[in-house]
mmCIF file of C-alpha atoms in Angstrom:
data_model
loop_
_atom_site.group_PDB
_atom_site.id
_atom_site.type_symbol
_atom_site.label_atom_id
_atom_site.label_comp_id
_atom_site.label_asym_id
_atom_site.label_seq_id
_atom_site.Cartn_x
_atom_site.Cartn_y
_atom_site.Cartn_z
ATOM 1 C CA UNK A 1 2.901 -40.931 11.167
ATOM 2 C CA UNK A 2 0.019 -38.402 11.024
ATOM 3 C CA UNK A 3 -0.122 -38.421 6.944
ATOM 4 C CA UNK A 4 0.499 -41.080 4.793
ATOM 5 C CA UNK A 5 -0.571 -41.403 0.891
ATOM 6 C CA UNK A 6 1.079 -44.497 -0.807
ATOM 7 C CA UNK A 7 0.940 -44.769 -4.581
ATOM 8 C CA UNK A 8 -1.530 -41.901 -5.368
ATOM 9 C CA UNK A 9 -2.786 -42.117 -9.003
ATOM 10 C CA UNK A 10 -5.395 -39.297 -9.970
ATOM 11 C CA UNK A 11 -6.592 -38.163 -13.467
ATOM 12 C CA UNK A 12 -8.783 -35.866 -15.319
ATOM 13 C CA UNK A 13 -11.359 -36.459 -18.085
ATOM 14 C CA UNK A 14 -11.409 -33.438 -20.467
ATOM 15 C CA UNK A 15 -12.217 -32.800 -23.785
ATOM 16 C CA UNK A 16 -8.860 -33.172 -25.289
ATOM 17 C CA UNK A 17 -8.784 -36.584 -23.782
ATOM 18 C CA UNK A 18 -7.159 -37.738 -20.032
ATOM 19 C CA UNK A 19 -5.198 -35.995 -18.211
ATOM 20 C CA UNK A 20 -2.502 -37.188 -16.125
ATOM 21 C CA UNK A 21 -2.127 -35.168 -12.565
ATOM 22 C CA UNK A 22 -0.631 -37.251 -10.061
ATOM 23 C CA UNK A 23 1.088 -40.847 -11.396
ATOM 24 C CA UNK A 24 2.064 -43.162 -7.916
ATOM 25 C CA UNK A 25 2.804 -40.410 -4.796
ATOM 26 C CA UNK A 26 4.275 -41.383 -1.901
ATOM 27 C CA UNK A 27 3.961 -38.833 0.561
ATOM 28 C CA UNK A 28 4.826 -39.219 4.389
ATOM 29 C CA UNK A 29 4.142 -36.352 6.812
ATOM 30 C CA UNK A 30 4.774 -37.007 10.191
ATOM 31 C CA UNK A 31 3.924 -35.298 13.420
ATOM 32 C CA UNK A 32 5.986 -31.967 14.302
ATOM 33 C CA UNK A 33 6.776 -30.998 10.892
ATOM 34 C CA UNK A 34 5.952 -28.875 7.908
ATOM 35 C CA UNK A 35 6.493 -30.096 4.536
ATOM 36 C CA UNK A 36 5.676 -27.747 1.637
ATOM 37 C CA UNK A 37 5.004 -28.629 -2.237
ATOM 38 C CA UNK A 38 5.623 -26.459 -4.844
ATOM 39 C CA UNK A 39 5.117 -26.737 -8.626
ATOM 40 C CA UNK A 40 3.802 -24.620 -11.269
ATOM 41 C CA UNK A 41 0.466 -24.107 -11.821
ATOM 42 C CA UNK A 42 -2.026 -27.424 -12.942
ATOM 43 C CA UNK A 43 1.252 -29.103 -11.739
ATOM 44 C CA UNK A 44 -1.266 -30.907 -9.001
ATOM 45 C CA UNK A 45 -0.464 -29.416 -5.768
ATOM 46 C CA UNK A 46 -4.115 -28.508 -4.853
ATOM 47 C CA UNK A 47 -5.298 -31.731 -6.044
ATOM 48 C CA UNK A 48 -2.897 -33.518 -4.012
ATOM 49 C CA UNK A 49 -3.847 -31.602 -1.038
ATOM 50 C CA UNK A 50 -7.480 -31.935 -1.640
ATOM 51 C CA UNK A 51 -7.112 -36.269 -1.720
ATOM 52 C CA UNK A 52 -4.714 -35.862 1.640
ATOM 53 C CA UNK A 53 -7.824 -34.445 3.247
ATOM 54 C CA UNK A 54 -10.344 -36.740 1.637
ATOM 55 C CA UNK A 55 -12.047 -34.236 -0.509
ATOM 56 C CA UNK A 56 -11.431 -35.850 -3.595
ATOM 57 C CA UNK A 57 -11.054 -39.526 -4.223
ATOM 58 C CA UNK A 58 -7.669 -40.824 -5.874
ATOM 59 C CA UNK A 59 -8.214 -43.060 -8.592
ATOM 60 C CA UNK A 60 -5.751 -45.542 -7.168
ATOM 61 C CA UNK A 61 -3.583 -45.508 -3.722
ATOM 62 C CA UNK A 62 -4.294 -45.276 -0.555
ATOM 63 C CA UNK A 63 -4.447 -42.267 2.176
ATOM 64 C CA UNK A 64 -3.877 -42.731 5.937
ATOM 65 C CA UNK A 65 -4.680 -40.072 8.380
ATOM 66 C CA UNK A 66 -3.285 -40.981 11.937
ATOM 67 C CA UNK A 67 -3.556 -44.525 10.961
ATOM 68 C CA UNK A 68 -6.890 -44.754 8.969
ATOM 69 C CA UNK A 69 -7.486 -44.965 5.358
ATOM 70 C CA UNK A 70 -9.563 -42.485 4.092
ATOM 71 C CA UNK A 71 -10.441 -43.954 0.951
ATOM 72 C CA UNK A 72 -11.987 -47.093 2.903
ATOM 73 C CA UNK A 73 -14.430 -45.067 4.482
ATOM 74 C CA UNK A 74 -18.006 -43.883 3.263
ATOM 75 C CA UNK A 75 -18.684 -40.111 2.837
ATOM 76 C CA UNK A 76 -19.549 -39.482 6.189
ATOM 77 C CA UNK A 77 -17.131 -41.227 7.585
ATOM 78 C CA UNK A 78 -14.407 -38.876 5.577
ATOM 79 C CA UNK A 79 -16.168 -35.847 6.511
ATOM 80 C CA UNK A 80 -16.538 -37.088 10.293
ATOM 81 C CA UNK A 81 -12.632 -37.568 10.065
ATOM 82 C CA UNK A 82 -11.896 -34.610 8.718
ATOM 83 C CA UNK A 83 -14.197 -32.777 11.490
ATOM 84 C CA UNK A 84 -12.256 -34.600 14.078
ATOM 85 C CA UNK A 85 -8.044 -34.207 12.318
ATOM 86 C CA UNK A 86 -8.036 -32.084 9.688
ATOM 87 C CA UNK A 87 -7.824 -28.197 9.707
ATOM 88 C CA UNK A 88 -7.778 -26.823 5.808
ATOM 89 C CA UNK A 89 -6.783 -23.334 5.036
ATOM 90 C CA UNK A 90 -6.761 -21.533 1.900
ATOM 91 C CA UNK A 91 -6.121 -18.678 -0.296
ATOM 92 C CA UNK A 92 -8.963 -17.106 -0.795
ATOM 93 C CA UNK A 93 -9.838 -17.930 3.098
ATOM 94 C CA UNK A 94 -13.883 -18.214 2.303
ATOM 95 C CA UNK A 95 -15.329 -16.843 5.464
ATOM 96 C CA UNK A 96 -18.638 -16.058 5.590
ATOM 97 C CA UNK A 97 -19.426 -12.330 5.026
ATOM 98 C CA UNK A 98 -22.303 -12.032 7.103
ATOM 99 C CA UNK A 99 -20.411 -13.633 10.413
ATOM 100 C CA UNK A 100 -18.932 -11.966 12.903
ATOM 101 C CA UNK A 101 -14.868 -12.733 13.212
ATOM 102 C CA UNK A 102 -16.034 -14.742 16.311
ATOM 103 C CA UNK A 103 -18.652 -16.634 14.566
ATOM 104 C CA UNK A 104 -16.330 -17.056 11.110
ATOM 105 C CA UNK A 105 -14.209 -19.158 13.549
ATOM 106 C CA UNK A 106 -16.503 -20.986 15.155
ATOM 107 C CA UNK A 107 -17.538 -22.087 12.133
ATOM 108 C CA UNK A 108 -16.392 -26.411 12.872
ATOM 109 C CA UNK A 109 -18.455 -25.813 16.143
ATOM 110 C CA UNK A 110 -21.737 -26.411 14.103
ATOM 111 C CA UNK A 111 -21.572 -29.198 12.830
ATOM 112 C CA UNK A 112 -19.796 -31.398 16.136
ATOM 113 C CA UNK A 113 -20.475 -29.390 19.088
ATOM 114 C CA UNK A 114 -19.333 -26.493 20.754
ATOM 115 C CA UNK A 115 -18.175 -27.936 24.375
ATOM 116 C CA UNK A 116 -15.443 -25.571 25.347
ATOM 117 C CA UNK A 117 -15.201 -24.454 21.769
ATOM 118 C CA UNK A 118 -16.552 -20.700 22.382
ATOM 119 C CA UNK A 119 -13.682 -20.013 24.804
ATOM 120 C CA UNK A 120 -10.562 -21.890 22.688
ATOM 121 C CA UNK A 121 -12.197 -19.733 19.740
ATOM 122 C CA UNK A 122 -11.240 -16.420 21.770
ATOM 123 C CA UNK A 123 -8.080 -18.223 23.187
ATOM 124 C CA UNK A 124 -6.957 -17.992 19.421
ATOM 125 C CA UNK A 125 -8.390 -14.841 18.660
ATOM 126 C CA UNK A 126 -5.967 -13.302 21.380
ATOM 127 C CA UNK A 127 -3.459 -15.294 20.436
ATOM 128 C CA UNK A 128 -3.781 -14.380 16.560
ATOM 129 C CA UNK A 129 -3.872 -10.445 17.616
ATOM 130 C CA UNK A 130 -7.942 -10.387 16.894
ATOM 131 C CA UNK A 131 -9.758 -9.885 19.903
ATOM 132 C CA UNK A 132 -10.033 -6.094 19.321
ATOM 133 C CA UNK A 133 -12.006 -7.328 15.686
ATOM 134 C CA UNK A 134 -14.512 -10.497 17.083
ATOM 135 C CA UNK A 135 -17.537 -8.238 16.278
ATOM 136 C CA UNK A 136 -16.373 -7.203 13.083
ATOM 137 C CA UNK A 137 -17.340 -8.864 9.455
ATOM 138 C CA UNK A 138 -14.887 -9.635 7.104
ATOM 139 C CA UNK A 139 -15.459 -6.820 5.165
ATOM 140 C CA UNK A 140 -13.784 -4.451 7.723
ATOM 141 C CA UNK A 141 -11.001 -6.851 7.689
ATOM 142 C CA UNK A 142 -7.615 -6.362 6.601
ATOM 143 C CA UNK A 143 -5.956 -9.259 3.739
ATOM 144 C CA UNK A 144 -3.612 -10.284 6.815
ATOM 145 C CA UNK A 145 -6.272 -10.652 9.513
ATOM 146 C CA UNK A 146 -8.574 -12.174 7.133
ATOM 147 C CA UNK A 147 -6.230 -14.975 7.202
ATOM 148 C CA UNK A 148 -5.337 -15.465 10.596
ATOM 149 C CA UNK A 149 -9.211 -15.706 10.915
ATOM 150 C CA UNK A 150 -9.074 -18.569 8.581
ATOM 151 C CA UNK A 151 -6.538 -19.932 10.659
ATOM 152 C CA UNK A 152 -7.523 -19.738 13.829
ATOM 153 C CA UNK A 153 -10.845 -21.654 12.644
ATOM 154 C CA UNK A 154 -8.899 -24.304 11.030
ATOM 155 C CA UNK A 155 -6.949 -24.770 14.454
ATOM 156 C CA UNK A 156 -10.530 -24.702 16.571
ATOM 157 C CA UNK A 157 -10.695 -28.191 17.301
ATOM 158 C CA UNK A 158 -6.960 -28.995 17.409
ATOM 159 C CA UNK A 159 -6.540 -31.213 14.291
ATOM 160 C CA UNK A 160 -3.924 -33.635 13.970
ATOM 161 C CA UNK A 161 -3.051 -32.470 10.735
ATOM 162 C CA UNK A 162 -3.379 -29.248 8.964
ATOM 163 C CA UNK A 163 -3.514 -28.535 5.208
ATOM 164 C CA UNK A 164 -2.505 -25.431 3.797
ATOM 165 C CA UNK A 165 -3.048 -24.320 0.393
ATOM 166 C CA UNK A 166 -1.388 -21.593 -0.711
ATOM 167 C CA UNK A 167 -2.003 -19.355 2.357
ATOM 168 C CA UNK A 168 0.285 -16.684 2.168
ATOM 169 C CA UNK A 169 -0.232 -15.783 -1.683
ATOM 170 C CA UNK A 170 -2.188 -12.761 -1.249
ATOM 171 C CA UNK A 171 -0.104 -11.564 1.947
ATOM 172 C CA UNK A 172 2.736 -9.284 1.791
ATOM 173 C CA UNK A 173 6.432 -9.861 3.455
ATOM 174 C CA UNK A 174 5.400 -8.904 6.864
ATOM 175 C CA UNK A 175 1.670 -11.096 6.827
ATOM 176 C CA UNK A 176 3.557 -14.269 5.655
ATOM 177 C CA UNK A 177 6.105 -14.364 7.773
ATOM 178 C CA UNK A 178 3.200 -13.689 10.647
ATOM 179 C CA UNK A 179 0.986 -16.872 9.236
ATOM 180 C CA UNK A 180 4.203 -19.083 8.752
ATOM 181 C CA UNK A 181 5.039 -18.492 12.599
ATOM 182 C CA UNK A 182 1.548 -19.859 13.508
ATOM 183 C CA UNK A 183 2.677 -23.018 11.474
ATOM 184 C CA UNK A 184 5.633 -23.285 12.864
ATOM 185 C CA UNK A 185 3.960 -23.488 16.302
ATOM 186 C CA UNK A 186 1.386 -25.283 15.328
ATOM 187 C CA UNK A 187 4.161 -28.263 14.106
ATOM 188 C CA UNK A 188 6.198 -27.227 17.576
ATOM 189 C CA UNK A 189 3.140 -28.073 19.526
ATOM 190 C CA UNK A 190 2.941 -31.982 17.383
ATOM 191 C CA UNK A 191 0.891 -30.894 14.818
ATOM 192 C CA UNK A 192 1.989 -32.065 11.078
ATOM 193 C CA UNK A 193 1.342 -29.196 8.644
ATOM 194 C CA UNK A 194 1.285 -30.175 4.395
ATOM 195 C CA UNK A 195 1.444 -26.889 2.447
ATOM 196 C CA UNK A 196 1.133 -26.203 -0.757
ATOM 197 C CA UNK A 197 2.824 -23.009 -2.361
ATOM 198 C CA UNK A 198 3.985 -20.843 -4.942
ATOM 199 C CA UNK A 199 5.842 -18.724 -2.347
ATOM 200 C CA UNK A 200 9.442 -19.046 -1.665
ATOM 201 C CA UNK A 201 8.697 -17.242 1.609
ATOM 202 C CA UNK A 202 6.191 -19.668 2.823
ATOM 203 C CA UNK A 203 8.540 -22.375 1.550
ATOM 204 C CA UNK A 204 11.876 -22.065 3.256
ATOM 205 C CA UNK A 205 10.178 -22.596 6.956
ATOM 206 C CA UNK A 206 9.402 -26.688 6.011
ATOM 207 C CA UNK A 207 11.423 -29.105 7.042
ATOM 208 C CA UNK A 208 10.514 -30.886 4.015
ATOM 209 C CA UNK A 209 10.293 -29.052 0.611
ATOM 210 C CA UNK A 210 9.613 -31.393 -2.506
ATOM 211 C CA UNK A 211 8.147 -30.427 -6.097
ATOM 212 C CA UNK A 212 5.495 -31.702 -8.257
ATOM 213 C CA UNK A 213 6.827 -32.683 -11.590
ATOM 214 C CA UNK A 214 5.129 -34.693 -14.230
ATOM 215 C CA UNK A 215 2.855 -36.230 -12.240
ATOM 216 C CA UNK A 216 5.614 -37.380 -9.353
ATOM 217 C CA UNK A 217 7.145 -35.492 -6.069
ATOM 218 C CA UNK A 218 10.908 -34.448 -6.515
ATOM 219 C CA UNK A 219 13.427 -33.077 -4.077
ATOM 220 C CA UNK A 220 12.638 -29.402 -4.173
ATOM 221 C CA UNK A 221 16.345 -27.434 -5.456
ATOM 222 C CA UNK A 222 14.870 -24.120 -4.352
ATOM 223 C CA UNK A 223 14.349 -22.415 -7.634
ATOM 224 C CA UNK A 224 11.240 -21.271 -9.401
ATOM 225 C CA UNK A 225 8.910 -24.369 -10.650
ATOM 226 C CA UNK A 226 9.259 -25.379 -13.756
ATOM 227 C CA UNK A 227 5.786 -24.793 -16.019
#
């Protein structure tokens, strides 16, 4: 099982008082498959995402990543497992405006090495359709192949497990259905992809589609989240 989170428990501290987000999630993600989450928005789906990949520390629970529990280790020792099995990719992609596309995705390369890293990095470019763009900056950049930029560097160093939050929400028909087919062969090749989503679209390729509701994960029916 590449992702497990037993009994998640998260809240918030604002003004009004606490808030609620996640009340005892069980979430199991295993190799070879894509499960999305959907809920409206503050339903939790980021934040759920964001303790899967041991950005944020659950208040209670526990959160196994190929068979280690994230919330046992120090600070370092999340972000050196993260390096080493987690790829995240997000909406708003945050590459860095004065890299090159090449450079943009060989971004993980500084902090762990780059051993054979500069040649995968163009093996994905290719592969993504961006070889013609590795000396451009984002700026020149369509939406699409901003994102498959932010892709391919999440898949630079092959991660076990790849989180995914709501990638294709500034993409049109054609784009999304482009990024979800990298997922899909991503999970093909063994990887276990966790997405979170608004999108129908983006949706409909998981094996496993569940909602966040009141603090809890529900079978997904398909229709628009409830607010």
């Amino acid at each position: 099982m590449t992702l497990r989170m037993q009994q998640i428990t998260k809240t918030f501290h604002a003004p009004g008082g606490a808030l609620p987000v996640l009340c005892g999630i069980d979430l199991a993600v295993p190799a070879g498959s894509i499960t999305a989450i959907r809920g409206a928005s503050g339903s939790g789906k980021t934040t759920l995402l964001l303790i899967a990949g041991g950005l944020l520390q659950p208040d209670g629970g526990s959160v196994l990543v190929a068979g280690e529990d994230l919330s046992a280790l120090s600070s370092a020792g999340r972000a050196a497992r993260r390096a080493a099995s987690i790829g995240c990719v997000f909406q708003q992609f945050h590459l860095l405006p004065y890299l090159t596309v090449l450079d943009n995705i060989l971004v993980p390369a500084l902090t762990t090495g780059s051993a054979g890293l500069p040649m995968r990095a163009r093996e994905l470019a290719e592969r993504f359709g961006l070889t013609a763009r590795l000396a451009h900056r984002p700026a020149a950049l369509s939406t699409g192949e901003r994102q498959r930029v932010a892709l391919a560097r999440a898949l630079l160093r092959q991660p076990a497990l790849l989180l995914a939050d709501e990638p294709t929400g500034n993409l049109d028909q054609d784009n999304t259905e482009g990024v979800m087919r990298h997922l899909v062969e991503f999970a093909a090749a063994g990887g276990a992809v966790l997405l979170a989503t608004h999108d129908p679209r983006a949706a409909r390729f998981a094996g496993q589609r569940l909602q966040v509701q009141q603090g809890r994960l529900v079978p997904d029916p398909g229709k628009e989240p409830q607010p």
